[in-house]
C-alpha cells in the first residue's frame, strides 16, 4: 500500500461512485486540468464535462466520465460533486456511441429550432464516456 494517499470521493445526486484513498487525481477544471497530490492546498474549482483520472492506493489507474460539476479539496480530503459520473467499466459503450451519433446528426442539421449547445453538450458527454471506457470512436 502506498503511503502518500488522501481520501477521494466522487459523488452524484444519485450515488457515491467512489470513496477511498488515492495517490493522485487529475480533474477537468474549466481552466485546464488540475492534478491533486497529498497535502494539496485548499481548492474549489468548477469542472467541465470530461474525465476524472485517479490512481488508487494499490497503484491502479481508473477513469471516471463526469458531466460537469465541482471539486473541493481541504485537509487531505477531495470531493468531486458531479451531475453524472461513471467508471469506465460500468459504461454502456453502445449507448454512448448511439448518443454520440444522435448528437452529431442534430448538430449537422441547419435547423433554427435546434438547441445546438444542448446537442454539443450531449456529444461531449458521449465522447467522455467512450474515452473512460477505452472504446474506439
Ligand atoms: P443518453 O442520450 O444515452 O441518455 P445522456 O448524456 O443524455 O445519454 P445523462 O443525462 O448524462 O445521459 O445521464 C442519465 C443517466 O444515465 C445517468 O445516471 C448516467 O450516469 C447514465 N448514463 C448515461 N449514459 C450512460 C452510458 N453510456 N453508460 C452507462 N450509464 C450511462
mmCIF file of N, CA and C and ligand atoms in Angstrom, residues 12 14-15 67 83-86 90-99 102 121-122 125-126 129, ligand 1:
data_model
loop_
_atom_site.group_PDB
_atom_site.id
_atom_site.type_symbol
_atom_site.label_atom_id
_atom_site.label_comp_id
_atom_site.label_asym_id
_atom_site.label_seq_id
_atom_site.Cartn_x
_atom_site.Cartn_y
_atom_site.Cartn_z
ATOM 1 N N UNK A 12 -22.540 11.808 -6.998
ATOM 2 C CA UNK A 12 -23.570 12.443 -7.838
ATOM 3 C C UNK A 12 -24.821 12.564 -6.963
ATOM 4 N N UNK A 14 -27.274 10.927 -7.272
ATOM 5 C CA UNK A 14 -27.837 9.583 -7.190
ATOM 6 C C UNK A 14 -27.034 8.624 -6.322
ATOM 7 N N UNK A 15 -25.688 8.770 -6.339
ATOM 8 C CA UNK A 15 -24.898 7.740 -5.646
ATOM 9 C C UNK A 15 -23.466 8.179 -5.349
ATOM 10 N N UNK A 67 -20.109 14.643 -16.092
ATOM 11 C CA UNK A 67 -20.769 15.641 -16.948
ATOM 12 C C UNK A 67 -20.801 16.987 -16.248
ATOM 13 N N UNK A 83 -22.735 16.021 -11.859
ATOM 14 C CA UNK A 83 -24.140 15.756 -12.216
ATOM 15 C C UNK A 83 -24.334 14.276 -12.512
ATOM 16 N N UNK A 84 -23.420 13.703 -13.304
ATOM 17 C CA UNK A 84 -23.395 12.248 -13.517
ATOM 18 C C UNK A 84 -21.934 11.807 -13.516
ATOM 19 N N UNK A 85 -21.677 10.575 -13.141
ATOM 20 C CA UNK A 85 -20.312 10.050 -13.114
ATOM 21 C C UNK A 85 -20.367 8.534 -13.267
ATOM 22 N N UNK A 86 -19.542 8.017 -14.165
ATOM 23 C CA UNK A 86 -19.478 6.558 -14.351
ATOM 24 C C UNK A 86 -18.031 6.129 -14.543
ATOM 25 N N UNK A 90 -18.209 0.571 -16.117
ATOM 26 C CA UNK A 90 -19.677 0.497 -15.995
ATOM 27 C C UNK A 90 -20.379 1.216 -17.140
ATOM 28 N N UNK A 91 -19.610 1.697 -18.092
ATOM 29 C CA UNK A 91 -20.224 2.436 -19.196
ATOM 30 C C UNK A 91 -20.733 1.491 -20.279
ATOM 31 N N UNK A 92 -21.955 1.787 -20.720
ATOM 32 C CA UNK A 92 -22.564 1.050 -21.820
ATOM 33 C C UNK A 92 -22.068 1.714 -23.116
ATOM 34 N N UNK A 93 -21.094 1.066 -23.750
ATOM 35 C CA UNK A 93 -20.414 1.664 -24.907
ATOM 36 C C UNK A 93 -21.381 1.865 -26.075
ATOM 37 N N UNK A 94 -22.263 0.895 -26.301
ATOM 38 C CA UNK A 94 -23.216 1.033 -27.424
ATOM 39 C C UNK A 94 -24.130 2.237 -27.201
ATOM 40 N N UNK A 95 -24.550 2.418 -25.961
ATOM 41 C CA UNK A 95 -25.423 3.566 -25.638
ATOM 42 C C UNK A 95 -24.670 4.889 -25.880
ATOM 43 N N UNK A 96 -23.407 4.939 -25.450
ATOM 44 C CA UNK A 96 -22.625 6.167 -25.642
ATOM 45 C C UNK A 96 -22.385 6.432 -27.124
ATOM 46 N N UNK A 97 -22.153 5.374 -27.899
ATOM 47 C CA UNK A 97 -21.949 5.556 -29.346
ATOM 48 C C UNK A 97 -23.230 6.071 -30.003
ATOM 49 N N UNK A 98 -24.365 5.508 -29.573
ATOM 50 C CA UNK A 98 -25.651 5.952 -30.135
ATOM 51 C C UNK A 98 -25.900 7.411 -29.768
ATOM 52 N N UNK A 99 -25.575 7.795 -28.525
ATOM 53 C CA UNK A 99 -25.762 9.190 -28.085
ATOM 54 C C UNK A 99 -24.861 10.121 -28.897
ATOM 55 N N UNK A 102 -26.338 10.473 -32.415
ATOM 56 C CA UNK A 102 -27.544 11.305 -32.351
ATOM 57 C C UNK A 102 -27.167 12.787 -32.238
ATOM 58 N N UNK A 121 -23.291 19.598 -25.886
ATOM 59 C CA UNK A 121 -23.035 19.074 -24.541
ATOM 60 C C UNK A 121 -23.225 17.555 -24.529
ATOM 61 N N UNK A 122 -24.269 17.107 -25.231
ATOM 62 C CA UNK A 122 -24.547 15.677 -25.305
ATOM 63 C C UNK A 122 -23.400 14.944 -26.008
ATOM 64 N N UNK A 125 -20.498 14.656 -23.586
ATOM 65 C CA UNK A 125 -20.725 13.592 -22.587
ATOM 66 C C UNK A 125 -20.443 12.225 -23.194
ATOM 67 N N UNK A 126 -20.927 12.025 -24.429
ATOM 68 C CA UNK A 126 -20.729 10.722 -25.083
ATOM 69 C C UNK A 126 -19.240 10.469 -25.329
ATOM 70 N N UNK A 129 -17.513 9.536 -22.142
ATOM 71 C CA UNK A 129 -17.843 8.157 -21.741
ATOM 72 C C UNK A 129 -17.045 7.157 -22.570
HETATM 73 P P1 LIG B 1 -28.243 9.185 -23.363
HETATM 74 O O1 LIG B 1 -28.557 10.086 -24.534
HETATM 75 O O2 LIG B 1 -27.552 7.910 -23.762
HETATM 76 O O3 LIG B 1 -29.415 9.007 -22.411
HETATM 77 P P2 LIG B 1 -27.271 11.317 -21.734
HETATM 78 O O4 LIG B 1 -25.958 12.024 -21.887
HETATM 79 O O5 LIG B 1 -28.493 12.061 -22.111
HETATM 80 O O6 LIG B 1 -27.147 9.956 -22.530
HETATM 81 P P3 LIG B 1 -27.274 11.684 -18.921
HETATM 82 O O7 LIG B 1 -28.470 12.574 -18.765
HETATM 83 O O8 LIG B 1 -25.913 12.330 -18.892
HETATM 84 O O9 LIG B 1 -27.432 10.798 -20.264
HETATM 85 O O10 LIG B 1 -27.298 10.536 -17.829
HETATM 86 C C1 LIG B 1 -28.510 9.921 -17.377
HETATM 87 C C2 LIG B 1 -28.146 8.717 -16.521
HETATM 88 O O11 LIG B 1 -27.674 7.638 -17.345
HETATM 89 C C3 LIG B 1 -27.039 8.982 -15.522
HETATM 90 O O12 LIG B 1 -27.289 8.227 -14.354
HETATM 91 C C4 LIG B 1 -25.780 8.463 -16.201
HETATM 92 O O13 LIG B 1 -24.825 8.039 -15.256
HETATM 93 C C5 LIG B 1 -26.330 7.294 -17.013
HETATM 94 N N1 LIG B 1 -25.652 7.069 -18.304
HETATM 95 C C6 LIG B 1 -25.729 7.853 -19.402
HETATM 96 N N2 LIG B 1 -25.062 7.309 -20.436
HETATM 97 C C7 LIG B 1 -24.527 6.146 -19.980
HETATM 98 C C8 LIG B 1 -23.725 5.116 -20.559
HETATM 99 N N3 LIG B 1 -23.324 5.175 -21.839
HETATM 100 N N4 LIG B 1 -23.379 4.061 -19.803
HETATM 101 C C9 LIG B 1 -23.785 3.986 -18.503
HETATM 102 N N5 LIG B 1 -24.534 4.908 -17.888
HETATM 103 C C10 LIG B 1 -24.914 5.991 -18.599
#
